[in-house]
């Protein structure tokens, strides 16, 4: 069974940093593209970033480019999202997703940016 | 970036109704489109992939169609558990983009 478990969310002040983690199980992690999607309260879903299997090519939404960094550790079966210079409008539930078709989602971790 | 225009933004319907939700892409995306269902406080679930293929766990009352720029999600006979928010997603070109969502409510 595919499982994606996120952690690392919390309350942070504007301008602060946070690192999200996602531990994967039930599949061969290194064989899949992985990514992050967020759900902004009262609004919709926003694709954030992904890291392509093999080539490790990386893509970001314009709204996070230059502030967020995605990475992976294929030994630890883990995906990360380093979030710097956080803003109020980064407040959201962040989901870890598997593959470029977003077939599987984690349960999400809440990031709240507020002073 | 490719814009996904989803309509309607909200919809009231009754159990047993047939409903259709539409997504229009600002440029052609072949069939690189998925449909997702999200219930409050839960992670989204994929219902349809490649525009018209049913996710194995999804009920057969859900169907998708379209290619290029026009796509539809149809629920043939609404069930109580179908009241949720639905999103389309294009995964043809980075950055991927979602439609604005359709909130399906009980009439």
JSON list of C-alpha atoms in Angstrom, two decimals:
[
{"chain": "A", "resi": 1, "resn": "UNK", "atom": "CA", "xyz": [0.00, 0.00, 0.00]},
{"chain": "A", "resi": 2, "resn": "UNK", "atom": "CA", "xyz": [1.32, 3.41, -0.99]},
{"chain": "A", "resi": 3, "resn": "UNK", "atom": "CA", "xyz": [1.76, 5.68, 2.02]},
{"chain": "A", "resi": 4, "resn": "UNK", "atom": "CA", "xyz": [2.98, 9.26, 2.17]},
{"chain": "A", "resi": 5, "resn": "UNK", "atom": "CA", "xyz": [3.39, 10.82, 5.60]},
{"chain": "A", "resi": 6, "resn": "UNK", "atom": "CA", "xyz": [4.14, 14.53, 5.90]},
{"chain": "A", "resi": 7, "resn": "UNK", "atom": "CA", "xyz": [5.56, 16.32, 8.92]},
{"chain": "A", "resi": 8, "resn": "UNK", "atom": "CA", "xyz": [7.19, 19.61, 9.82]},
{"chain": "A", "resi": 9, "resn": "UNK", "atom": "CA", "xyz": [4.27, 22.00, 9.60]},
{"chain": "A", "resi": 10, "resn": "UNK", "atom": "CA", "xyz": [3.50, 24.57, 12.27]},
{"chain": "A", "resi": 11, "resn": "UNK", "atom": "CA", "xyz": [3.12, 28.23, 13.12]},
{"chain": "A", "resi": 12, "resn": "UNK", "atom": "CA", "xyz": [5.85, 30.56, 11.87]},
{"chain": "A", "resi": 13, "resn": "UNK", "atom": "CA", "xyz": [6.22, 34.33, 11.67]},
{"chain": "A", "resi": 14, "resn": "UNK", "atom": "CA", "xyz": [6.40, 36.16, 8.34]},
{"chain": "A", "resi": 15, "resn": "UNK", "atom": "CA", "xyz": [9.93, 36.03, 7.00]},
{"chain": "A", "resi": 16, "resn": "UNK", "atom": "CA", "xyz": [10.63, 32.79, 8.83]},
{"chain": "A", "resi": 17, "resn": "UNK", "atom": "CA", "xyz": [11.58, 29.35, 7.57]},
{"chain": "A", "resi": 18, "resn": "UNK", "atom": "CA", "xyz": [10.21, 25.85, 7.84]},
{"chain": "A", "resi": 19, "resn": "UNK", "atom": "CA", "xyz": [11.23, 22.46, 6.44]},
{"chain": "A", "resi": 20, "resn": "UNK", "atom": "CA", "xyz": [8.59, 19.94, 5.49]},
{"chain": "A", "resi": 21, "resn": "UNK", "atom": "CA", "xyz": [9.33, 16.24, 5.20]},
{"chain": "A", "resi": 22, "resn": "UNK", "atom": "CA", "xyz": [7.49, 13.38, 3.55]},
{"chain": "A", "resi": 23, "resn": "UNK", "atom": "CA", "xyz": [8.33, 9.75, 4.23]},
{"chain": "A", "resi": 24, "resn": "UNK", "atom": "CA", "xyz": [7.18, 7.33, 1.54]},
{"chain": "A", "resi": 25, "resn": "UNK", "atom": "CA", "xyz": [6.51, 3.60, 1.74]},
{"chain": "A", "resi": 26, "resn": "UNK", "atom": "CA", "xyz": [4.83, 0.89, -0.30]},
{"chain": "A", "resi": 27, "resn": "UNK", "atom": "CA", "xyz": [6.65, 1.60, -3.54]},
{"chain": "A", "resi": 28, "resn": "UNK", "atom": "CA", "xyz": [10.16, 2.06, -4.94]},
{"chain": "A", "resi": 29, "resn": "UNK", "atom": "CA", "xyz": [10.67, 5.73, -4.06]},
{"chain": "A", "resi": 30, "resn": "UNK", "atom": "CA", "xyz": [13.62, 6.35, -6.37]},
{"chain": "A", "resi": 31, "resn": "UNK", "atom": "CA", "xyz": [11.54, 5.30, -9.40]},
{"chain": "A", "resi": 32, "resn": "UNK", "atom": "CA", "xyz": [8.98, 8.07, -9.06]},
{"chain": "A", "resi": 33, "resn": "UNK", "atom": "CA", "xyz": [8.68, 11.77, -9.59]},
{"chain": "A", "resi": 34, "resn": "UNK", "atom": "CA", "xyz": [7.56, 13.42, -6.34]},
{"chain": "A", "resi": 35, "resn": "UNK", "atom": "CA", "xyz": [6.04, 16.77, -5.57]},
{"chain": "A", "resi": 36, "resn": "UNK", "atom": "CA", "xyz": [4.16, 19.16, -3.29]},
{"chain": "A", "resi": 37, "resn": "UNK", "atom": "CA", "xyz": [0.69, 20.67, -3.64]},
{"chain": "A", "resi": 38, "resn": "UNK", "atom": "CA", "xyz": [-0.97, 23.08, -1.23]},
{"chain": "A", "resi": 39, "resn": "UNK", "atom": "CA", "xyz": [-4.55, 23.88, -0.31]},
{"chain": "A", "resi": 40, "resn": "UNK", "atom": "CA", "xyz": [-5.03, 27.48, 0.76]},
{"chain": "A", "resi": 41, "resn": "UNK", "atom": "CA", "xyz": [-7.87, 27.90, 3.28]},
{"chain": "A", "resi": 42, "resn": "UNK", "atom": "CA", "xyz": [-11.05, 29.07, 1.61]},
{"chain": "A", "resi": 43, "resn": "UNK", "atom": "CA", "xyz": [-9.42, 28.79, -1.79]},
{"chain": "A", "resi": 44, "resn": "UNK", "atom": "CA", "xyz": [-8.38, 25.99, -4.09]},
{"chain": "A", "resi": 45, "resn": "UNK", "atom": "CA", "xyz": [-5.47, 23.73, -4.76]},
{"chain": "A", "resi": 46, "resn": "UNK", "atom": "CA", "xyz": [-2.14, 25.09, -5.96]},
{"chain": "A", "resi": 47, "resn": "UNK", "atom": "CA", "xyz": [0.64, 22.98, -7.40]},
{"chain": "A", "resi": 48, "resn": "UNK", "atom": "CA", "xyz": [3.91, 24.01, -5.69]},
{"chain": "A", "resi": 49, "resn": "UNK", "atom": "CA", "xyz": [6.88, 21.99, -6.95]},
{"chain": "A", "resi": 50, "resn": "UNK", "atom": "CA", "xyz": [8.13, 18.67, -8.19]},
{"chain": "A", "resi": 51, "resn": "UNK", "atom": "CA", "xyz": [11.41, 16.79, -8.60]},
{"chain": "A", "resi": 52, "resn": "UNK", "atom": "CA", "xyz": [11.68, 14.41, -11.52]},
{"chain": "A", "resi": 53, "resn": "UNK", "atom": "CA", "xyz": [12.92, 10.86, -10.98]},
{"chain": "A", "resi": 54, "resn": "UNK", "atom": "CA", "xyz": [16.28, 10.00, -12.41]},
{"chain": "A", "resi": 55, "resn": "UNK", "atom": "CA", "xyz": [17.25, 13.36, -13.87]},
{"chain": "A", "resi": 56, "resn": "UNK", "atom": "CA", "xyz": [16.32, 15.21, -10.69]},
{"chain": "A", "resi": 57, "resn": "UNK", "atom": "CA", "xyz": [15.08, 18.11, -12.80]},
{"chain": "A", "resi": 58, "resn": "UNK", "atom": "CA", "xyz": [13.13, 20.49, -10.60]},
{"chain": "A", "resi": 59, "resn": "UNK", "atom": "CA", "xyz": [10.16, 22.78, -11.22]},
{"chain": "A", "resi": 60, "resn": "UNK", "atom": "CA", "xyz": [8.44, 25.42, -9.10]},
{"chain": "A", "resi": 61, "resn": "UNK", "atom": "CA", "xyz": [5.31, 27.53, -9.17]},
{"chain": "A", "resi": 62, "resn": "UNK", "atom": "CA", "xyz": [6.11, 31.18, -9.82]},
{"chain": "A", "resi": 63, "resn": "UNK", "atom": "CA", "xyz": [4.67, 32.07, -6.41]},
{"chain": "A", "resi": 64, "resn": "UNK", "atom": "CA", "xyz": [7.38, 30.12, -4.55]},
{"chain": "A", "resi": 65, "resn": "UNK", "atom": "CA", "xyz": [10.33, 30.30, -6.95]},
{"chain": "A", "resi": 66, "resn": "UNK", "atom": "CA", "xyz": [13.45, 31.61, -5.22]},
{"chain": "A", "resi": 67, "resn": "UNK", "atom": "CA", "xyz": [12.00, 31.00, -1.75]},
{"chain": "A", "resi": 68, "resn": "UNK", "atom": "CA", "xyz": [11.23, 27.26, -1.65]},
{"chain": "A", "resi": 69, "resn": "UNK", "atom": "CA", "xyz": [13.62, 24.39, -2.39]},
{"chain": "A", "resi": 70, "resn": "UNK", "atom": "CA", "xyz": [12.54, 20.82, -3.05]},
{"chain": "A", "resi": 71, "resn": "UNK", "atom": "CA", "xyz": [14.90, 17.91, -2.52]},
{"chain": "A", "resi": 72, "resn": "UNK", "atom": "CA", "xyz": [14.83, 14.15, -2.02]},
{"chain": "A", "resi": 73, "resn": "UNK", "atom": "CA", "xyz": [16.84, 11.42, -0.32]},
{"chain": "A", "resi": 74, "resn": "UNK", "atom": "CA", "xyz": [16.32, 8.13, -2.10]},
{"chain": "A", "resi": 75, "resn": "UNK", "atom": "CA", "xyz": [18.11, 6.21, 0.66]},
{"chain": "A", "resi": 76, "resn": "UNK", "atom": "CA", "xyz": [15.72, 7.51, 3.30]},
{"chain": "A", "resi": 77, "resn": "UNK", "atom": "CA", "xyz": [12.68, 7.36, 0.96]},
{"chain": "A", "resi": 78, "resn": "UNK", "atom": "CA", "xyz": [12.06, 10.98, 1.82]},
{"chain": "A", "resi": 79, "resn": "UNK", "atom": "CA", "xyz": [10.99, 14.17, 0.11]},
{"chain": "A", "resi": 80, "resn": "UNK", "atom": "CA", "xyz": [11.62, 17.63, 1.53]},
{"chain": "A", "resi": 81, "resn": "UNK", "atom": "CA", "xyz": [10.46, 21.20, 1.02]},
{"chain": "A", "resi": 82, "resn": "UNK", "atom": "CA", "xyz": [12.62, 23.94, 2.50]},
{"chain": "A", "resi": 83, "resn": "UNK", "atom": "CA", "xyz": [10.50, 27.07, 2.77]},
{"chain": "A", "resi": 84, "resn": "UNK", "atom": "CA", "xyz": [12.23, 30.41, 3.36]},
{"chain": "A", "resi": 85, "resn": "UNK", "atom": "CA", "xyz": [11.00, 33.99, 3.46]},
{"chain": "A", "resi": 86, "resn": "UNK", "atom": "CA", "xyz": [7.53, 32.77, 4.33]},
{"chain": "A", "resi": 87, "resn": "UNK", "atom": "CA", "xyz": [4.59, 35.10, 3.73]},
{"chain": "A", "resi": 88, "resn": "UNK", "atom": "CA", "xyz": [1.04, 35.23, 5.02]},
{"chain": "A", "resi": 89, "resn": "UNK", "atom": "CA", "xyz": [-0.23, 33.86, 1.71]},
{"chain": "A", "resi": 90, "resn": "UNK", "atom": "CA", "xyz": [1.88, 30.72, 2.13]},
{"chain": "A", "resi": 91, "resn": "UNK", "atom": "CA", "xyz": [-0.55, 29.63, 4.86]},
{"chain": "A", "resi": 92, "resn": "UNK", "atom": "CA", "xyz": [-1.96, 26.33, 3.63]},
{"chain": "A", "resi": 93, "resn": "UNK", "atom": "CA", "xyz": [-2.14, 22.59, 4.09]},
{"chain": "A", "resi": 94, "resn": "UNK", "atom": "CA", "xyz": [0.82, 21.12, 2.20]},
{"chain": "A", "resi": 95, "resn": "UNK", "atom": "CA", "xyz": [0.45, 17.72, 0.58]},
{"chain": "A", "resi": 96, "resn": "UNK", "atom": "CA", "xyz": [3.16, 15.38, -0.61]},
{"chain": "A", "resi": 97, "resn": "UNK", "atom": "CA", "xyz": [2.18, 13.77, -3.93]},
{"chain": "A", "resi": 98, "resn": "UNK", "atom": "CA", "xyz": [3.52, 10.85, -5.90]},
{"chain": "A", "resi": 99, "resn": "UNK", "atom": "CA", "xyz": [4.31, 10.94, -9.62]},
{"chain": "A", "resi": 100, "resn": "UNK", "atom": "CA", "xyz": [3.66, 13.54, -12.28]},
{"chain": "A", "resi": 101, "resn": "UNK", "atom": "CA", "xyz": [0.00, 12.56, -12.44]},
{"chain": "A", "resi": 102, "resn": "UNK", "atom": "CA", "xyz": [-0.55, 13.16, -8.69]},
{"chain": "A", "resi": 103, "resn": "UNK", "atom": "CA", "xyz": [-2.00, 9.70, -8.25]},
{"chain": "A", "resi": 104, "resn": "UNK", "atom": "CA", "xyz": [-1.34, 9.46, -4.50]},
{"chain": "A", "resi": 105, "resn": "UNK", "atom": "CA", "xyz": [-1.49, 12.08, -1.78]},
{"chain": "A", "resi": 106, "resn": "UNK", "atom": "CA", "xyz": [-0.38, 12.25, 1.83]},
{"chain": "A", "resi": 107, "resn": "UNK", "atom": "CA", "xyz": [-2.70, 13.43, 4.59]},
{"chain": "A", "resi": 108, "resn": "UNK", "atom": "CA", "xyz": [-1.19, 16.91, 4.61]},
{"chain": "A", "resi": 109, "resn": "UNK", "atom": "CA", "xyz": [0.59, 19.15, 7.11]},
{"chain": "A", "resi": 110, "resn": "UNK", "atom": "CA", "xyz": [-0.61, 22.62, 8.07]},
{"chain": "A", "resi": 111, "resn": "UNK", "atom": "CA", "xyz": [1.67, 25.61, 7.70]},
{"chain": "A", "resi": 112, "resn": "UNK", "atom": "CA", "xyz": [0.40, 28.80, 9.32]},
{"chain": "A", "resi": 113, "resn": "UNK", "atom": "CA", "xyz": [2.29, 32.04, 8.70]},
{"chain": "A", "resi": 114, "resn": "UNK", "atom": "CA", "xyz": [1.24, 34.75, 11.11]},
{"chain": "A", "resi": 115, "resn": "UNK", "atom": "CA", "xyz": [2.68, 37.33, 13.47]},
{"chain": "B", "resi": 1, "resn": "UNK", "atom": "CA", "xyz": [1.39, 29.38, -17.82]},
{"chain": "B", "resi": 2, "resn": "UNK", "atom": "CA", "xyz": [-1.63, 27.34, -18.89]},
{"chain": "B", "resi": 3, "resn": "UNK", "atom": "CA", "xyz": [-4.86, 28.63, -17.37]},
{"chain": "B", "resi": 4, "resn": "UNK", "atom": "CA", "xyz": [-7.57, 26.15, -16.46]},
{"chain": "B", "resi": 5, "resn": "UNK", "atom": "CA", "xyz": [-11.05, 27.66, -16.40]},
{"chain": "B", "resi": 6, "resn": "UNK", "atom": "CA", "xyz": [-13.46, 25.43, -14.50]},
{"chain": "B", "resi": 7, "resn": "UNK", "atom": "CA", "xyz": [-17.22, 25.87, -14.40]},
{"chain": "B", "resi": 8, "resn": "UNK", "atom": "CA", "xyz": [-19.46, 26.16, -12.61]},
{"chain": "B", "resi": 9, "resn": "UNK", "atom": "CA", "xyz": [-17.78, 27.31, -9.39]},
{"chain": "B", "resi": 10, "resn": "UNK", "atom": "CA", "xyz": [-20.67, 25.89, -7.39]},
{"chain": "B", "resi": 11, "resn": "UNK", "atom": "CA", "xyz": [-23.57, 23.61, -8.12]},
{"chain": "B", "resi": 12, "resn": "UNK", "atom": "CA", "xyz": [-26.64, 22.53, -6.19]},
{"chain": "B", "resi": 13, "resn": "UNK", "atom": "CA", "xyz": [-28.08, 19.16, -7.09]},
{"chain": "B", "resi": 14, "resn": "UNK", "atom": "CA", "xyz": [-30.14, 16.32, -5.69]},
{"chain": "B", "resi": 15, "resn": "UNK", "atom": "CA", "xyz": [-29.37, 12.67, -5.08]},
{"chain": "B", "resi": 16, "resn": "UNK", "atom": "CA", "xyz": [-29.91, 10.83, -8.34]},
{"chain": "B", "resi": 17, "resn": "UNK", "atom": "CA", "xyz": [-29.19, 13.84, -10.57]},
{"chain": "B", "resi": 18, "resn": "UNK", "atom": "CA", "xyz": [-26.75, 13.75, -13.47]},
{"chain": "B", "resi": 19, "resn": "UNK", "atom": "CA", "xyz": [-24.18, 16.55, -13.24]},
{"chain": "B", "resi": 20, "resn": "UNK", "atom": "CA", "xyz": [-21.44, 17.80, -15.52]},
{"chain": "B", "resi": 21, "resn": "UNK", "atom": "CA", "xyz": [-18.43, 19.93, -14.68]},
{"chain": "B", "resi": 22, "resn": "UNK", "atom": "CA", "xyz": [-16.30, 21.53, -17.38]},
{"chain": "B", "resi": 23, "resn": "UNK", "atom": "CA", "xyz": [-12.66, 22.57, -17.61]},
{"chain": "B", "resi": 24, "resn": "UNK", "atom": "CA", "xyz": [-11.21, 24.61, -20.44]},
{"chain": "B", "resi": 25, "resn": "UNK", "atom": "CA", "xyz": [-7.47, 24.93, -20.99]},
{"chain": "B", "resi": 26, "resn": "UNK", "atom": "CA", "xyz": [-5.95, 28.13, -22.38]},
{"chain": "B", "resi": 27, "resn": "UNK", "atom": "CA", "xyz": [-3.92, 26.03, -24.81]},
{"chain": "B", "resi": 28, "resn": "UNK", "atom": "CA", "xyz": [-4.03, 22.45, -26.01]},
{"chain": "B", "resi": 29, "resn": "UNK", "atom": "CA", "xyz": [-2.92, 19.88, -23.45]},
{"chain": "B", "resi": 30, "resn": "UNK", "atom": "CA", "xyz": [-3.68, 16.63, -25.35]},
{"chain": "B", "resi": 31, "resn": "UNK", "atom": "CA", "xyz": [-5.32, 14.40, -22.72]},
{"chain": "B", "resi": 32, "resn": "UNK", "atom": "CA", "xyz": [-2.95, 15.38, -19.88]},
{"chain": "B", "resi": 33, "resn": "UNK", "atom": "CA", "xyz": [-5.74, 16.08, -17.42]},
{"chain": "B", "resi": 34, "resn": "UNK", "atom": "CA", "xyz": [-6.96, 14.59, -14.17]},
{"chain": "B", "resi": 35, "resn": "UNK", "atom": "CA", "xyz": [-10.03, 15.11, -12.00]},
{"chain": "B", "resi": 36, "resn": "UNK", "atom": "CA", "xyz": [-9.84, 15.14, -8.20]},
{"chain": "B", "resi": 37, "resn": "UNK", "atom": "CA", "xyz": [-12.44, 15.03, -5.43]},
{"chain": "B", "resi": 38, "resn": "UNK", "atom": "CA", "xyz": [-11.80, 16.73, -2.10]},
{"chain": "B", "resi": 39, "resn": "UNK", "atom": "CA", "xyz": [-13.94, 16.53, 1.02]},
{"chain": "B", "resi": 40, "resn": "UNK", "atom": "CA", "xyz": [-13.52, 18.97, 3.92]},
{"chain": "B", "resi": 41, "resn": "UNK", "atom": "CA", "xyz": [-10.44, 18.25, 6.01]},
{"chain": "B", "resi": 42, "resn": "UNK", "atom": "CA", "xyz": [-9.31, 15.43, 3.72]},
{"chain": "B", "resi": 43, "resn": "UNK", "atom": "CA", "xyz": [-6.67, 15.02, 1.06]},
{"chain": "B", "resi": 44, "resn": "UNK", "atom": "CA", "xyz": [-7.85, 15.11, -2.55]},
{"chain": "B", "resi": 45, "resn": "UNK", "atom": "CA", "xyz": [-8.43, 11.80, -4.32]},
{"chain": "B", "resi": 46, "resn": "UNK", "atom": "CA", "xyz": [-7.90, 11.23, -8.00]},
{"chain": "B", "resi": 47, "resn": "UNK", "atom": "CA", "xyz": [-11.02, 10.07, -9.85]},
{"chain": "B", "resi": 48, "resn": "UNK", "atom": "CA", "xyz": [-10.00, 10.30, -13.49]},
{"chain": "B", "resi": 49, "resn": "UNK", "atom": "CA", "xyz": [-6.62, 10.27, -15.23]},
{"chain": "B", "resi": 50, "resn": "UNK", "atom": "CA", "xyz": [-5.64, 10.81, -18.86]},
{"chain": "B", "resi": 51, "resn": "UNK", "atom": "CA", "xyz": [-8.89, 12.76, -19.24]},
{"chain": "B", "resi": 52, "resn": "UNK", "atom": "CA", "xyz": [-11.13, 9.69, -19.49]},
{"chain": "B", "resi": 53, "resn": "UNK", "atom": "CA", "xyz": [-9.62, 6.77, -17.58]},
{"chain": "B", "resi": 54, "resn": "UNK", "atom": "CA", "xyz": [-11.34, 5.84, -14.30]},
{"chain": "B", "resi": 55, "resn": "UNK", "atom": "CA", "xyz": [-9.14, 5.46, -11.25]},
{"chain": "B", "resi": 56, "resn": "UNK", "atom": "CA", "xyz": [-9.41, 1.83, -10.15]},
{"chain": "B", "resi": 57, "resn": "UNK", "atom": "CA", "xyz": [-11.01, 2.63, -6.78]},
{"chain": "B", "resi": 58, "resn": "UNK", "atom": "CA", "xyz": [-13.45, 5.22, -8.15]},
{"chain": "B", "resi": 59, "resn": "UNK", "atom": "CA", "xyz": [-17.13, 4.33, -8.68]},
{"chain": "B", "resi": 60, "resn": "UNK", "atom": "CA", "xyz": [-18.25, 3.76, -12.26]},
{"chain": "B", "resi": 61, "resn": "UNK", "atom": "CA", "xyz": [-20.80, 6.60, -12.05]},
{"chain": "B", "resi": 62, "resn": "UNK", "atom": "CA", "xyz": [-17.86, 8.97, -12.60]},
{"chain": "B", "resi": 63, "resn": "UNK", "atom": "CA", "xyz": [-16.67, 9.50, -16.15]},
{"chain": "B", "resi": 64, "resn": "UNK", "atom": "CA", "xyz": [-14.42, 11.93, -17.98]},
{"chain": "B", "resi": 65, "resn": "UNK", "atom": "CA", "xyz": [-14.15, 13.04, -21.56]},
{"chain": "B", "resi": 66, "resn": "UNK", "atom": "CA", "xyz": [-12.38, 15.53, -23.76]},
{"chain": "B", "resi": 67, "resn": "UNK", "atom": "CA", "xyz": [-9.06, 16.27, -25.37]},
{"chain": "B", "resi": 68, "resn": "UNK", "atom": "CA", "xyz": [-7.13, 19.35, -26.41]},
{"chain": "B", "resi": 69, "resn": "UNK", "atom": "CA", "xyz": [-8.75, 22.25, -24.58]},
{"chain": "B", "resi": 70, "resn": "UNK", "atom": "CA", "xyz": [-12.23, 21.09, -23.50]},
{"chain": "B", "resi": 71, "resn": "UNK", "atom": "CA", "xyz": [-12.84, 18.52, -20.78]},
{"chain": "B", "resi": 72, "resn": "UNK", "atom": "CA", "xyz": [-15.81, 17.32, -18.77]},
{"chain": "B", "resi": 73, "resn": "UNK", "atom": "CA", "xyz": [-16.41, 15.31, -15.62]},
{"chain": "B", "resi": 74, "resn": "UNK", "atom": "CA", "xyz": [-19.82, 13.66, -15.41]},
{"chain": "B", "resi": 75, "resn": "UNK", "atom": "CA", "xyz": [-21.47, 12.01, -12.44]},
{"chain": "B", "resi": 76, "resn": "UNK", "atom": "CA", "xyz": [-24.28, 9.89, -13.83]},
{"chain": "B", "resi": 77, "resn": "UNK", "atom": "CA", "xyz": [-26.38, 9.55, -10.68]},
{"chain": "B", "resi": 78, "resn": "UNK", "atom": "CA", "xyz": [-25.36, 11.57, -7.64]},
{"chain": "B", "resi": 79, "resn": "UNK", "atom": "CA", "xyz": [-24.93, 9.72, -4.37]},
{"chain": "B", "resi": 80, "resn": "UNK", "atom": "CA", "xyz": [-24.82, 11.34, -0.91]},
{"chain": "B", "resi": 81, "resn": "UNK", "atom": "CA", "xyz": [-21.08, 10.71, -0.62]},
{"chain": "B", "resi": 82, "resn": "UNK", "atom": "CA", "xyz": [-20.41, 12.66, -3.86]},
{"chain": "B", "resi": 83, "resn": "UNK", "atom": "CA", "xyz": [-21.08, 16.06, -2.33]},
{"chain": "B", "resi": 84, "resn": "UNK", "atom": "CA", "xyz": [-17.59, 17.55, -2.29]},
{"chain": "B", "resi": 85, "resn": "UNK", "atom": "CA", "xyz": [-15.35, 19.92, -4.22]},
{"chain": "B", "resi": 86, "resn": "UNK", "atom": "CA", "xyz": [-13.97, 18.83, -7.58]},
{"chain": "B", "resi": 87, "resn": "UNK", "atom": "CA", "xyz": [-10.83, 20.06, -9.32]},
{"chain": "B", "resi": 88, "resn": "UNK", "atom": "CA", "xyz": [-9.28, 19.52, -12.71]},
{"chain": "B", "resi": 89, "resn": "UNK", "atom": "CA", "xyz": [-5.49, 19.52, -13.13]},
{"chain": "B", "resi": 90, "resn": "UNK", "atom": "CA", "xyz": [-3.39, 19.90, -16.26]},
{"chain": "B", "resi": 91, "resn": "UNK", "atom": "CA", "xyz": [-0.07, 18.06, -16.13]},
{"chain": "B", "resi": 92, "resn": "UNK", "atom": "CA", "xyz": [1.01, 18.76, -19.68]},
{"chain": "B", "resi": 93, "resn": "UNK", "atom": "CA", "xyz": [3.31, 21.71, -19.01]},
{"chain": "B", "resi": 94, "resn": "UNK", "atom": "CA", "xyz": [5.09, 23.08, -15.95]},
{"chain": "B", "resi": 95, "resn": "UNK", "atom": "CA", "xyz": [3.93, 24.77, -13.87]},
{"chain": "B", "resi": 96, "resn": "UNK", "atom": "CA", "xyz": [1.00, 22.41, -13.48]},
{"chain": "B", "resi": 97, "resn": "UNK", "atom": "CA", "xyz": [-2.26, 24.25, -12.88]},
{"chain": "B", "resi": 98, "resn": "UNK", "atom": "CA", "xyz": [-5.57, 23.40, -11.25]},
{"chain": "B", "resi": 99, "resn": "UNK", "atom": "CA", "xyz": [-9.00, 24.68, -12.10]},
{"chain": "B", "resi": 100, "resn": "UNK", "atom": "CA", "xyz": [-10.63, 26.93, -9.50]},
{"chain": "B", "resi": 101, "resn": "UNK", "atom": "CA", "xyz": [-12.79, 24.10, -8.18]},
{"chain": "B", "resi": 102, "resn": "UNK", "atom": "CA", "xyz": [-16.49, 23.23, -8.25]},
{"chain": "B", "resi": 103, "resn": "UNK", "atom": "CA", "xyz": [-18.29, 22.91, -4.94]},
{"chain": "B", "resi": 104, "resn": "UNK", "atom": "CA", "xyz": [-21.11, 20.40, -5.31]},
{"chain": "B", "resi": 105, "resn": "UNK", "atom": "CA", "xyz": [-23.80, 20.93, -2.70]},
{"chain": "B", "resi": 106, "resn": "UNK", "atom": "CA", "xyz": [-27.04, 19.21, -1.79]},
{"chain": "B", "resi": 107, "resn": "UNK", "atom": "CA", "xyz": [-30.17, 20.94, -3.07]}
]
